[in-house]
JSON list of C-alpha atoms in Angstrom, two decimals:
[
{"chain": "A", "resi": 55, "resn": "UNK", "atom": "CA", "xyz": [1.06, -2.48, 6.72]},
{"chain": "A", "resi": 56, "resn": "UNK", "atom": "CA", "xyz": [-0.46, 0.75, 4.45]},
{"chain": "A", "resi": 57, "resn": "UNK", "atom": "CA", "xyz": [-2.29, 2.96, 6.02]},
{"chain": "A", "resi": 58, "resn": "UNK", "atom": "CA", "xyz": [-5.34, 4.38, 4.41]},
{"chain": "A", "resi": 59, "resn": "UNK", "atom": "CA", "xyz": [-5.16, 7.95, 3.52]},
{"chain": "A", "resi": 60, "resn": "UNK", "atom": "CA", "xyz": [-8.02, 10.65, 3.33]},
{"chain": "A", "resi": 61, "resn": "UNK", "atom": "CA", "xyz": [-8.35, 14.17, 3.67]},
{"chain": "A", "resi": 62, "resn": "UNK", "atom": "CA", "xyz": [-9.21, 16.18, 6.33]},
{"chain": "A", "resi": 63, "resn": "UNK", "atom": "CA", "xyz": [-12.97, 17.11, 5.30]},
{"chain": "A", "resi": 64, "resn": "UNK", "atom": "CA", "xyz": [-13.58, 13.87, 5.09]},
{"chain": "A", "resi": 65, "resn": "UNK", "atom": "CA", "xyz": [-12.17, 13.16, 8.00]},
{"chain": "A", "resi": 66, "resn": "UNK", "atom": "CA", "xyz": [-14.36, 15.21, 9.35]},
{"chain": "A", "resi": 67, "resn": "UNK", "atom": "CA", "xyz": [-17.29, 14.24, 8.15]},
{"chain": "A", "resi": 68, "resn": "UNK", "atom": "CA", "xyz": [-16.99, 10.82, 8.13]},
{"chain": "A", "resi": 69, "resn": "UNK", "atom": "CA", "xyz": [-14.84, 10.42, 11.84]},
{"chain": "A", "resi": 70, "resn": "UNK", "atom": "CA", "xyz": [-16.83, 7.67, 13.84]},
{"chain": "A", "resi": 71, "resn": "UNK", "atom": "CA", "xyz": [-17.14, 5.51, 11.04]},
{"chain": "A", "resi": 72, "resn": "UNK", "atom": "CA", "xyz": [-12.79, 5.74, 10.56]},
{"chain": "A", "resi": 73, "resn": "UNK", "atom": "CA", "xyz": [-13.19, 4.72, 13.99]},
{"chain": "A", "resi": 74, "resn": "UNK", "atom": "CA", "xyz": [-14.96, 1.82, 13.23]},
{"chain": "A", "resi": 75, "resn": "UNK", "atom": "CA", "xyz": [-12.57, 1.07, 10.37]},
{"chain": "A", "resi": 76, "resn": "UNK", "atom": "CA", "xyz": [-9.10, 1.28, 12.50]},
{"chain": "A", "resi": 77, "resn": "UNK", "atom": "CA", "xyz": [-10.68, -0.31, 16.02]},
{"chain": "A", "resi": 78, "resn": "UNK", "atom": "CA", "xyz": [-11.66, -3.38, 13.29]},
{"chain": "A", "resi": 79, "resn": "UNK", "atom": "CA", "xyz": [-9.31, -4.04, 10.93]},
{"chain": "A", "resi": 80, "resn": "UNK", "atom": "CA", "xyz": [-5.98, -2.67, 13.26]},
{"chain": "A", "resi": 81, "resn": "UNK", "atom": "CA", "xyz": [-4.67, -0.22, 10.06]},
{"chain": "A", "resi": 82, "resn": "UNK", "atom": "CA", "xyz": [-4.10, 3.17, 10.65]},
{"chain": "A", "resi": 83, "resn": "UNK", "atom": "CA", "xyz": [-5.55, 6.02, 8.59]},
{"chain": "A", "resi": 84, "resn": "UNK", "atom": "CA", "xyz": [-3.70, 8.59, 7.88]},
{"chain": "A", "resi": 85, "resn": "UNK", "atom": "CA", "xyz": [-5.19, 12.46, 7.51]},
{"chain": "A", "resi": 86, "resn": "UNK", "atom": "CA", "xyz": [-4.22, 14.73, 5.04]},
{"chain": "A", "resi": 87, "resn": "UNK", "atom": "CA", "xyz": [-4.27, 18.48, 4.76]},
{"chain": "A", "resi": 88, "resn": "UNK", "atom": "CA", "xyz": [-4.08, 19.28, 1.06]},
{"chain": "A", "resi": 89, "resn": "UNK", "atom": "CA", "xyz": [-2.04, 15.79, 0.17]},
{"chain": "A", "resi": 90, "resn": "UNK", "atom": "CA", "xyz": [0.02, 16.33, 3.12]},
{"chain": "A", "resi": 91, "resn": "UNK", "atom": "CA", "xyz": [-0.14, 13.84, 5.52]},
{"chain": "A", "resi": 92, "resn": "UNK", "atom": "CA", "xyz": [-0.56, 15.80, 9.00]},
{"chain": "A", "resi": 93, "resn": "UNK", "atom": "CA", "xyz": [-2.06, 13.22, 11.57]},
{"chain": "A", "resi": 94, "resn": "UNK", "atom": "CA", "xyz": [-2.22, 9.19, 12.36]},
{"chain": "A", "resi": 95, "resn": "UNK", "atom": "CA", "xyz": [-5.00, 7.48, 13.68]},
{"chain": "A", "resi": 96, "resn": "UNK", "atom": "CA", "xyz": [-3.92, 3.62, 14.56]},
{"chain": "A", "resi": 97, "resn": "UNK", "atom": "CA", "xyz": [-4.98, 1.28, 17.10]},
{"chain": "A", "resi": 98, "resn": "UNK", "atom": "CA", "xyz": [-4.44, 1.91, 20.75]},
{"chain": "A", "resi": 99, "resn": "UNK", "atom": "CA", "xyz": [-1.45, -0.46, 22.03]},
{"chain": "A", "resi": 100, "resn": "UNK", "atom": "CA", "xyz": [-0.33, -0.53, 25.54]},
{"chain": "A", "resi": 101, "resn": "UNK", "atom": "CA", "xyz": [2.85, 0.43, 26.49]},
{"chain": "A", "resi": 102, "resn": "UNK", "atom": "CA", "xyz": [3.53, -1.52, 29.91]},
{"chain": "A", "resi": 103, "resn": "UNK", "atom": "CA", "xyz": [4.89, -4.18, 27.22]},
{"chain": "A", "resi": 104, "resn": "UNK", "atom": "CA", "xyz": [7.27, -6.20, 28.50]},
{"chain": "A", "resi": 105, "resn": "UNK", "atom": "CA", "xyz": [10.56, -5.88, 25.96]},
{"chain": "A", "resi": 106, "resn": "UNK", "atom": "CA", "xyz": [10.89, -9.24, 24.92]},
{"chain": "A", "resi": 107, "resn": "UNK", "atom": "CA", "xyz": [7.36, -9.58, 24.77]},
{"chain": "A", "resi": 108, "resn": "UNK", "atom": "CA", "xyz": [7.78, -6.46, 21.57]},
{"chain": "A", "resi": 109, "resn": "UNK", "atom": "CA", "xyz": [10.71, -8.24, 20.41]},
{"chain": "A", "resi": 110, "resn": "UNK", "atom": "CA", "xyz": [8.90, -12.08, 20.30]},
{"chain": "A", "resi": 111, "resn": "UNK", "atom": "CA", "xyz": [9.05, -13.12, 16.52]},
{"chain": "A", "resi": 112, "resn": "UNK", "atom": "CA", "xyz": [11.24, -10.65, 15.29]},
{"chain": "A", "resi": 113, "resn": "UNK", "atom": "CA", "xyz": [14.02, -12.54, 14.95]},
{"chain": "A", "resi": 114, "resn": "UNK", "atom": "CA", "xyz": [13.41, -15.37, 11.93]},
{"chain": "A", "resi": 115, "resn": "UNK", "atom": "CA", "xyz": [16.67, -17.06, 11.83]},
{"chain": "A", "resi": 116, "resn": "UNK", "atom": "CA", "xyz": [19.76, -17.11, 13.59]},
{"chain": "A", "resi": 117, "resn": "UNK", "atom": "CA", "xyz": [22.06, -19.65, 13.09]},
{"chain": "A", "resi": 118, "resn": "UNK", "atom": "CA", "xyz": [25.31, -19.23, 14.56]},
{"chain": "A", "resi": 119, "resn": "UNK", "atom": "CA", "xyz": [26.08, -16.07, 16.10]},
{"chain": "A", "resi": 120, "resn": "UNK", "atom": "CA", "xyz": [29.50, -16.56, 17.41]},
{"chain": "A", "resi": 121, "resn": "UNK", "atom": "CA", "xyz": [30.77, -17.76, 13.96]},
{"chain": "A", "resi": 122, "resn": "UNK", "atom": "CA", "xyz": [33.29, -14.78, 12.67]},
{"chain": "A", "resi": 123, "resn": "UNK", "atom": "CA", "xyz": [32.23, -12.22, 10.53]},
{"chain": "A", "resi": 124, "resn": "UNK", "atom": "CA", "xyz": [33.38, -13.07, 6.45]},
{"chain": "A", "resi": 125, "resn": "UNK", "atom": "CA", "xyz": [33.92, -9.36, 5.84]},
{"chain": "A", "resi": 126, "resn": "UNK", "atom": "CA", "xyz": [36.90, -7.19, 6.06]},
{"chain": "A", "resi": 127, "resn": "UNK", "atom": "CA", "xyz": [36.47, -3.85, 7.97]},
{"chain": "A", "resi": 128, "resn": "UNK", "atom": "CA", "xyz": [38.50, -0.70, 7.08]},
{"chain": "A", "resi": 129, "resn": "UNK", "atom": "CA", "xyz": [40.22, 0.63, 9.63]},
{"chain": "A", "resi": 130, "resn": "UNK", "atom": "CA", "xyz": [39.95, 4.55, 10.33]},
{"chain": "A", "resi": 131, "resn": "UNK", "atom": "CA", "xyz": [43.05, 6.00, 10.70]}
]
């Protein structure tokens, strides 16, 4: 996901209505301080997640994994 970018002043000016934006469409807006990006504003998510509810669907394919690896590792010595 891209975040949207605009500038401080018109930030500013213009705040409630980025509000709007993020709470509705769930992208983040990013504020920037003479092209510098200095803050993110993004959708509140909780954090009392459980972990594998964070992980669900991250994984898209995973065939076999106790199959050996077909690489050959250098060993530090």
């Amino acid at each position: 996901m891209q975040a949207n970018q605009v500038s401080k002043t018109e930030f500013k000016a213009k705040a409630l209505e980025y509000f709007r934006q993020v709470e509705a469409s769930g992208e983040s807006v990013v504020v920037t301080d003479h092209g510098k990006p200095t803050l993110e504003v993004r959708p509140f998510r909780d954090t009392e997640r459980e972990p594998l509810d964070i992980l669900a669907g991250s994984v898209l394919r995973y065939d076999d994994p106790t199959a050996p690896v077909d690489t050959e590792w250098e060993a530090a010595q």
